[in-house]
PDB file of C-alpha atoms in Angstrom:
ATOM      1  CA  ASP B   1     -11.153 -17.646  -4.684  1.00 58.00           C
ATOM      2  CA  GLY B   2     -11.581 -14.502  -2.627  1.00 67.00           C
ATOM      3  CA  GLY B   3      -9.465 -11.539  -3.536  1.00 94.00           C
ATOM      4  CA  ILE B   4      -8.938  -8.312  -5.415  1.00 97.00           C
ATOM      5  CA  THR B   5      -8.596  -8.214  -9.176  1.00 97.00           C
ATOM      6  CA  GLN B   6      -7.288  -5.360 -11.285  1.00 97.00           C
ATOM      7  CA  SER B   7      -7.463  -5.070 -15.035  1.00 95.00           C
ATOM      8  CA  PRO B   8      -5.778  -4.648 -17.325  1.00 95.00           C
ATOM      9  CA  LYS B   9      -2.305  -5.602 -16.115  1.00 95.00           C
ATOM     10  CA  TYR B  10      -0.678  -3.257 -18.640  1.00 96.00           C
ATOM     11  CA  LEU B  11      -2.289  -0.199 -20.223  1.00 94.00           C
ATOM     12  CA  PHE B  12      -0.964   2.202 -22.811  1.00 92.00           C
ATOM     13  CA  ARG B  13      -2.491   5.614 -23.316  1.00 89.00           C
ATOM     14  CA  LYS B  14      -1.946   8.321 -25.851  1.00 89.00           C
ATOM     15  CA  GLU B  15      -1.663  11.850 -24.592  1.00 86.00           C
ATOM     16  CA  GLY B  16      -5.069  13.526 -24.321  1.00 87.00           C
ATOM     17  CA  GLN B  17      -6.990  10.293 -23.738  1.00 91.00           C
ATOM     18  CA  ASN B  18      -8.950   9.256 -20.688  1.00 93.00           C
ATOM     19  CA  VAL B  19      -8.508   5.681 -19.483  1.00 95.00           C
ATOM     20  CA  THR B  20     -10.319   3.660 -16.830  1.00 96.00           C
ATOM     21  CA  LEU B  21      -8.659   1.122 -14.544  1.00 97.00           C
ATOM     22  CA  SER B  22     -10.809  -1.611 -13.094  1.00 98.00           C
ATOM     23  CA  CYS B  23     -10.762  -2.844  -9.482  1.00 98.00           C
ATOM     24  CA  GLU B  24     -13.093  -5.571  -8.220  1.00 98.00           C
ATOM     25  CA  GLN B  25     -13.164  -7.333  -4.849  1.00 97.00           C
ATOM     26  CA  ASN B  26     -15.225 -10.294  -3.618  1.00 96.00           C
ATOM     27  CA  LEU B  27     -14.114 -10.016   0.007  1.00 95.00           C
ATOM     28  CA  ASN B  28     -17.236  -8.082   1.041  1.00 94.00           C
ATOM     29  CA  HIS B  29     -15.003  -5.262   2.240  1.00 93.00           C
ATOM     30  CA  ASP B  30     -16.497  -1.861   2.960  1.00 92.00           C
ATOM     31  CA  ALA B  31     -13.496   0.343   2.193  1.00 92.00           C
ATOM     32  CA  MET B  32     -11.596   0.563  -1.069  1.00 95.00           C
ATOM     33  CA  TYR B  33      -8.531   2.610  -2.028  1.00 95.00           C
ATOM     34  CA  TRP B  34      -6.521   3.689  -5.057  1.00 97.00           C
ATOM     35  CA  TYR B  35      -2.788   4.326  -4.780  1.00 97.00           C
ATOM     36  CA  ARG B  36      -0.128   5.437  -7.207  1.00 97.00           C
ATOM     37  CA  GLN B  37       3.458   4.169  -7.011  1.00 96.00           C
ATOM     38  CA  ASP B  38       6.391   5.727  -8.871  1.00 94.00           C
ATOM     39  CA  PRO B  39       9.744   3.922  -9.256  1.00 87.00           C
ATOM     40  CA  GLY B  40      11.659   3.587  -6.001  1.00 82.00           C
ATOM     41  CA  GLN B  41       8.952   5.287  -4.005  1.00 84.00           C
ATOM     42  CA  GLY B  42       6.216   4.369  -1.615  1.00 87.00           C
ATOM     43  CA  LEU B  43       2.505   4.570  -2.324  1.00 94.00           C
ATOM     44  CA  ARG B  44       0.522   7.802  -2.512  1.00 95.00           C
ATOM     45  CA  LEU B  45      -3.234   7.830  -1.966  1.00 94.00           C
ATOM     46  CA  ILE B  46      -5.396   9.037  -4.863  1.00 97.00           C
ATOM     47  CA  TYR B  47      -8.966   8.361  -3.680  1.00 96.00           C
ATOM     48  CA  TYR B  48     -10.671   6.205  -1.097  1.00 94.00           C
ATOM     49  CA  SER B  49     -14.226   5.096  -0.388  1.00 94.00           C
ATOM     50  CA  GLN B  50     -15.640   3.867   2.892  1.00 91.00           C
ATOM     51  CA  ILE B  51     -19.167   3.051   1.683  1.00 91.00           C
ATOM     52  CA  VAL B  52     -21.108   2.772  -1.564  1.00 94.00           C
ATOM     53  CA  ASN B  53     -21.874   6.092  -3.290  1.00 95.00           C
ATOM     54  CA  ASP B  54     -19.331   7.950  -1.176  1.00 94.00           C
ATOM     55  CA  PHE B  55     -15.636   8.682  -1.713  1.00 95.00           C
ATOM     56  CA  GLN B  56     -12.972  11.144  -0.585  1.00 94.00           C
ATOM     57  CA  LYS B  57      -9.936  12.683  -2.209  1.00 95.00           C
ATOM     58  CA  GLY B  58      -6.550  11.498  -1.126  1.00 93.00           C
ATOM     59  CA  ASP B  59      -3.255  13.347  -1.351  1.00 92.00           C
ATOM     60  CA  ILE B  60      -2.953  13.434  -5.160  1.00 95.00           C
ATOM     61  CA  ALA B  61      -6.518  13.412  -6.555  1.00 96.00           C
ATOM     62  CA  GLU B  62      -6.010  16.046  -9.262  1.00 96.00           C
ATOM     63  CA  GLY B  63      -6.488  14.587 -12.725  1.00 96.00           C
ATOM     64  CA  TYR B  64      -8.254  11.460 -11.458  1.00 97.00           C
ATOM     65  CA  SER B  65     -11.897  10.522 -10.880  1.00 97.00           C
ATOM     66  CA  VAL B  66     -13.647   7.538  -9.263  1.00 98.00           C
ATOM     67  CA  SER B  67     -17.098   6.085  -8.689  1.00 97.00           C
ATOM     68  CA  ARG B  68     -18.454   3.609  -6.140  1.00 97.00           C
ATOM     69  CA  GLU B  69     -21.826   2.435  -7.417  1.00 97.00           C
ATOM     70  CA  LYS B  70     -21.374  -1.106  -6.131  1.00 96.00           C
ATOM     71  CA  LYS B  71     -19.682  -2.403  -3.002  1.00 96.00           C
ATOM     72  CA  GLU B  72     -17.405  -4.707  -4.960  1.00 97.00           C
ATOM     73  CA  SER B  73     -16.261  -2.230  -7.625  1.00 98.00           C
ATOM     74  CA  PHE B  74     -14.161   0.951  -7.484  1.00 98.00           C
ATOM     75  CA  PRO B  75     -13.006   2.031 -10.982  1.00 98.00           C
ATOM     76  CA  LEU B  76     -10.419   4.779 -11.420  1.00 98.00           C
ATOM     77  CA  THR B  77     -10.391   7.093 -14.445  1.00 97.00           C
ATOM     78  CA  VAL B  78      -7.143   8.796 -15.351  1.00 96.00           C
ATOM     79  CA  THR B  79      -8.129  11.927 -17.244  1.00 94.00           C
ATOM     80  CA  SER B  80      -6.186  14.008 -19.734  1.00 89.00           C
ATOM     81  CA  ALA B  81      -5.781  16.592 -16.947  1.00 88.00           C
ATOM     82  CA  GLN B  82      -3.286  14.294 -15.215  1.00 89.00           C
ATOM     83  CA  LYS B  83       0.007  15.577 -16.617  1.00 87.00           C
ATOM     84  CA  ASN B  84       2.267  12.730 -15.566  1.00 90.00           C
ATOM     85  CA  PRO B  85       0.145   9.580 -15.434  1.00 93.00           C
ATOM     86  CA  THR B  86       2.845   6.981 -16.165  1.00 95.00           C
ATOM     87  CA  ALA B  87       2.999   4.911 -12.964  1.00 96.00           C
ATOM     88  CA  PHE B  88       2.003   1.674 -11.258  1.00 97.00           C
ATOM     89  CA  TYR B  89      -1.555   1.849  -9.889  1.00 98.00           C
ATOM     90  CA  LEU B  90      -2.623  -0.274  -6.933  1.00 97.00           C
ATOM     91  CA  CYS B  91      -6.099  -0.900  -5.595  1.00 97.00           C
ATOM     92  CA  ALA B  92      -6.722  -2.051  -2.032  1.00 96.00           C
ATOM     93  CA  SER B  93      -9.659  -2.914   0.199  1.00 95.00           C
ATOM     94  CA  ALA B  94     -10.237  -3.226   3.930  1.00 92.00           C
ATOM     95  CA  PRO B  95     -13.019  -4.750   6.044  1.00 88.00           C
ATOM     96  CA  GLU B  96     -15.307  -2.994   8.517  1.00 77.00           C
ATOM     97  CA  GLY B  97     -13.126  -1.391  11.163  1.00 72.00           C
ATOM     98  CA  TYR B  98     -10.627  -0.461   8.438  1.00 65.00           C
ATOM     99  CA  ASN B  99      -7.923  -2.608   9.895  1.00 78.00           C
ATOM    100  CA  GLU B 100      -5.833  -4.668   7.527  1.00 89.00           C
ATOM    101  CA  GLN B 101      -5.548  -3.522   3.919  1.00 92.00           C
ATOM    102  CA  PHE B 102      -5.360  -6.074   1.120  1.00 94.00           C
ATOM    103  CA  PHE B 103      -3.954  -5.221  -2.286  1.00 96.00           C
ATOM    104  CA  GLY B 104      -4.617  -6.207  -5.877  1.00 97.00           C
ATOM    105  CA  PRO B 105      -1.850  -7.097  -8.365  1.00 96.00           C
ATOM    106  CA  GLY B 106      -1.664  -3.607  -9.886  1.00 97.00           C
ATOM    107  CA  THR B 107      -1.986  -1.979 -13.315  1.00 97.00           C
ATOM    108  CA  ARG B 108       1.020  -0.438 -15.036  1.00 97.00           C
ATOM    109  CA  LEU B 109      -0.021   2.588 -17.075  1.00 96.00           C
ATOM    110  CA  THR B 110       2.297   4.029 -19.705  1.00 94.00           C
ATOM    111  CA  VAL B 111       1.645   7.196 -21.682  1.00 90.00           C
ATOM    112  CA  LEU B 112       2.971   7.025 -25.235  1.00 85.00           C
TER     113      LEU B 112
ATOM    114  CA  LYS E   1       1.193  15.674   8.024  1.00 85.00           C
ATOM    115  CA  GLN E   2       2.542  12.180   8.727  1.00 91.00           C
ATOM    116  CA  GLU E   3       6.005  11.484   7.329  1.00 94.00           C
ATOM    117  CA  VAL E   4       7.401   7.959   7.232  1.00 96.00           C
ATOM    118  CA  THR E   5      11.093   7.108   6.864  1.00 97.00           C
ATOM    119  CA  GLN E   6      12.514   3.660   6.282  1.00 97.00           C
ATOM    120  CA  ILE E   7      16.176   2.995   6.890  1.00 94.00           C
ATOM    121  CA  PRO E   8      18.172   1.579   5.245  1.00 93.00           C
ATOM    122  CA  ALA E   9      16.869   2.085   1.719  1.00 95.00           C
ATOM    123  CA  ALA E  10      18.640  -1.094   0.623  1.00 96.00           C
ATOM    124  CA  LEU E  11      20.200  -4.002   2.446  1.00 96.00           C
ATOM    125  CA  SER E  12      22.168  -7.025   1.248  1.00 97.00           C
ATOM    126  CA  VAL E  13      22.880  -9.930   3.584  1.00 97.00           C
ATOM    127  CA  PRO E  14      24.082 -13.527   3.266  1.00 97.00           C
ATOM    128  CA  GLU E  15      21.568 -16.298   3.749  1.00 98.00           C
ATOM    129  CA  GLY E  16      20.926 -17.269   7.351  1.00 98.00           C
ATOM    130  CA  GLU E  17      21.491 -13.856   8.914  1.00 97.00           C
ATOM    131  CA  ASN E  18      19.029 -12.242  11.268  1.00 97.00           C
ATOM    132  CA  LEU E  19      18.183  -8.674  10.279  1.00 96.00           C
ATOM    133  CA  VAL E  20      16.185  -5.636  11.348  1.00 97.00           C
ATOM    134  CA  LEU E  21      14.342  -3.151   9.162  1.00 97.00           C
ATOM    135  CA  ASN E  22      13.447   0.222  10.611  1.00 97.00           C
ATOM    136  CA  CYS E  23      10.402   2.464  10.184  1.00 98.00           C
ATOM    137  CA  SER E  24      10.099   5.931  11.745  1.00 98.00           C
ATOM    138  CA  PHE E  25       7.017   8.137  11.693  1.00 97.00           C
ATOM    139  CA  THR E  26       6.537  11.732  12.819  1.00 95.00           C
ATOM    140  CA  ASP E  27       2.978  11.605  14.193  1.00 92.00           C
ATOM    141  CA  SER E  28       2.753   9.133  17.063  1.00 90.00           C
ATOM    142  CA  ALA E  29      -1.081   9.328  17.263  1.00 90.00           C
ATOM    143  CA  ILE E  30      -1.614   6.280  15.098  1.00 91.00           C
ATOM    144  CA  TYR E  31      -4.401   3.682  15.068  1.00 91.00           C
ATOM    145  CA  ASN E  32      -2.302   0.824  13.735  1.00 93.00           C
ATOM    146  CA  LEU E  33       0.739   0.056  11.620  1.00 96.00           C
ATOM    147  CA  GLN E  34       0.978  -2.489   8.840  1.00 96.00           C
ATOM    148  CA  TRP E  35       4.093  -4.081   7.306  1.00 98.00           C
ATOM    149  CA  PHE E  36       3.980  -5.219   3.690  1.00 97.00           C
ATOM    150  CA  ARG E  37       6.181  -7.082   1.268  1.00 97.00           C
ATOM    151  CA  GLN E  38       6.341  -6.176  -2.425  1.00 97.00           C
ATOM    152  CA  ASP E  39       7.991  -8.279  -5.115  1.00 96.00           C
ATOM    153  CA  PRO E  40       9.127  -6.498  -8.319  1.00 92.00           C
ATOM    154  CA  GLY E  41       6.162  -5.499 -10.478  1.00 91.00           C
ATOM    155  CA  LYS E  42       3.643  -6.998  -8.063  1.00 93.00           C
ATOM    156  CA  GLY E  43       1.087  -5.795  -5.570  1.00 95.00           C
ATOM    157  CA  LEU E  44       1.648  -5.630  -1.816  1.00 96.00           C
ATOM    158  CA  THR E  45       1.327  -8.624   0.474  1.00 96.00           C
ATOM    159  CA  SER E  46       0.370  -7.951   4.072  1.00 96.00           C
ATOM    160  CA  LEU E  47       2.861  -9.386   6.557  1.00 97.00           C
ATOM    161  CA  LEU E  48       1.886  -8.088   9.977  1.00 97.00           C
ATOM    162  CA  LEU E  49      -0.591  -5.637  11.478  1.00 95.00           C
ATOM    163  CA  ILE E  50       0.103  -4.064  14.888  1.00 95.00           C
ATOM    164  CA  GLN E  51      -2.648  -2.233  16.697  1.00 92.00           C
ATOM    165  CA  SER E  52      -1.734   0.918  18.614  1.00 92.00           C
ATOM    166  CA  SER E  53      -2.309  -0.906  21.932  1.00 92.00           C
ATOM    167  CA  GLN E  54       0.125  -3.692  21.028  1.00 93.00           C
ATOM    168  CA  ARG E  55       3.890  -3.795  21.412  1.00 95.00           C
ATOM    169  CA  GLU E  56       4.634  -6.565  18.952  1.00 96.00           C
ATOM    170  CA  GLN E  57       3.258  -9.165  16.578  1.00 96.00           C
ATOM    171  CA  THR E  58       4.830 -12.373  15.335  1.00 97.00           C
ATOM    172  CA  SER E  59       4.267 -14.543  12.281  1.00 96.00           C
ATOM    173  CA  GLY E  60       6.706 -17.373  11.652  1.00 97.00           C
ATOM    174  CA  ARG E  61      10.198 -15.910  11.231  1.00 98.00           C
ATOM    175  CA  LEU E  62       8.875 -12.348  11.298  1.00 98.00           C
ATOM    176  CA  ASN E  63       8.454 -10.178  14.375  1.00 98.00           C
ATOM    177  CA  ALA E  64       7.265  -6.578  14.268  1.00 97.00           C
ATOM    178  CA  SER E  65       7.505  -4.202  17.206  1.00 97.00           C
ATOM    179  CA  LEU E  66       5.870  -0.842  17.790  1.00 97.00           C
ATOM    180  CA  ASP E  67       6.955   2.024  20.046  1.00 96.00           C
ATOM    181  CA  LYS E  68       4.373   4.751  19.533  1.00 93.00           C
ATOM    182  CA  SER E  69       5.943   7.226  21.930  1.00 92.00           C
ATOM    183  CA  SER E  70       9.175   7.305  19.965  1.00 95.00           C
ATOM    184  CA  GLY E  71       7.491   6.951  16.564  1.00 96.00           C
ATOM    185  CA  ARG E  72       9.257   3.730  15.644  1.00 97.00           C
ATOM    186  CA  SER E  73       8.510   0.274  14.377  1.00 98.00           C
ATOM    187  CA  THR E  74      10.938  -2.495  13.510  1.00 98.00           C
ATOM    188  CA  LEU E  75      10.560  -5.637  11.447  1.00 98.00           C
ATOM    189  CA  TYR E  76      12.842  -8.463  12.547  1.00 98.00           C
ATOM    190  CA  ILE E  77      13.496 -11.306  10.086  1.00 98.00           C
ATOM    191  CA  ALA E  78      15.119 -14.409  11.536  1.00 98.00           C
ATOM    192  CA  ALA E  79      17.290 -16.820   9.577  1.00 98.00           C
ATOM    193  CA  SER E  80      16.884 -14.965   6.283  1.00 97.00           C
ATOM    194  CA  GLN E  81      16.392 -16.913   3.051  1.00 98.00           C
ATOM    195  CA  PRO E  82      16.824 -15.938  -0.626  1.00 97.00           C
ATOM    196  CA  GLY E  83      13.036 -16.057  -0.934  1.00 97.00           C
ATOM    197  CA  ASP E  84      12.847 -13.135   1.512  1.00 98.00           C
ATOM    198  CA  SER E  85      14.367 -10.861  -1.145  1.00 98.00           C
ATOM    199  CA  ALA E  86      11.801  -8.132  -1.787  1.00 98.00           C
ATOM    200  CA  THR E  87      10.935  -4.559  -0.842  1.00 97.00           C
ATOM    201  CA  TYR E  88       9.423  -4.126   2.601  1.00 98.00           C
ATOM    202  CA  LEU E  89       7.108  -1.187   3.309  1.00 97.00           C
ATOM    203  CA  CYS E  90       5.573   0.084   6.516  1.00 97.00           C
ATOM    204  CA  ALA E  91       2.331   2.064   6.714  1.00 96.00           C
ATOM    205  CA  PRO E  92       1.015   3.706   9.878  1.00 95.00           C
ATOM    206  CA  ARG E  93      -2.682   4.626   9.869  1.00 92.00           C
ATOM    207  CA  ARG E  94      -3.891   7.840  11.511  1.00 85.00           C
ATOM    208  CA  THR E  95      -7.392   6.780  12.657  1.00 78.00           C
ATOM    209  CA  ASN E  96      -9.667   3.763  12.258  1.00 66.00           C
ATOM    210  CA  ALA E  97     -11.226   5.273   9.132  1.00 67.00           C
ATOM    211  CA  GLY E  98      -8.280   7.388   8.113  1.00 73.00           C
ATOM    212  CA  LYS E  99      -5.529   7.156   5.607  1.00 82.00           C
ATOM    213  CA  SER E 100      -2.354   5.149   5.745  1.00 90.00           C
ATOM    214  CA  THR E 101       0.958   6.808   4.918  1.00 93.00           C
ATOM    215  CA  PHE E 102       3.588   4.665   3.276  1.00 94.00           C
ATOM    216  CA  GLY E 103       7.352   4.780   3.578  1.00 94.00           C
ATOM    217  CA  ASP E 104       9.525   4.393   0.472  1.00 94.00           C
ATOM    218  CA  GLY E 105      10.536   0.908   1.567  1.00 95.00           C
ATOM    219  CA  THR E 106      13.677  -1.084   2.244  1.00 97.00           C
ATOM    220  CA  THR E 107      14.846  -3.321  -0.593  1.00 97.00           C
ATOM    221  CA  LEU E 108      16.288  -6.525   0.830  1.00 98.00           C
ATOM    222  CA  THR E 109      18.561  -8.913  -1.052  1.00 98.00           C
ATOM    223  CA  VAL E 110      19.444 -12.215   0.592  1.00 98.00           C
ATOM    224  CA  LYS E 111      22.366 -13.904  -1.137  1.00 97.00           C
ATOM    225  CA  PRO E 112      22.588 -17.733  -1.217  1.00 96.00           C
TER     226      PRO E 112
END
């Protein structure tokens, strides 16, 4: 099955801890994205990557970090510097030409 | 900065009605616009993608139109069904390698 997988589905973090969210795609897409969604709101872009070993900050990158060492993987680390990390995190990818975006099932992060 | 508004925020209709969801954006210089569906607690499912050179796209009971000059897109759903109940989001993209900006969505409830 081709698609985008995110893990874990639910994640709980204590204050002061860093956590890493996984995003893997087997669609051979060039571009990958991380979004944050808060209740009742649309998506806000955290980071995006158009090619391996390159990525750009989105609108709300502070307190987050990413890497793109492989085409199929784009992990997101939520650091202790992110003051309000409780949210639903969505990963997406898009093929060459950056046309249609496809989304994973999401990870719900809760800070205890 | 692109701003996207979706009206209404919520809509409830009886089964079988035809309905229109609206999406307005402030920067008309877009590359394409994508409509998505999101079920509660789930990722986004792509419904339709309209390129900037197109006026409309159709898929089954769904028809999306685009008027770049006025900064508007509409999603028309024919003969609505309870299974159409979800949140619908629109996302115009600035350039072919640029970022998409998401509206807050319209939450649709179709009553049997």
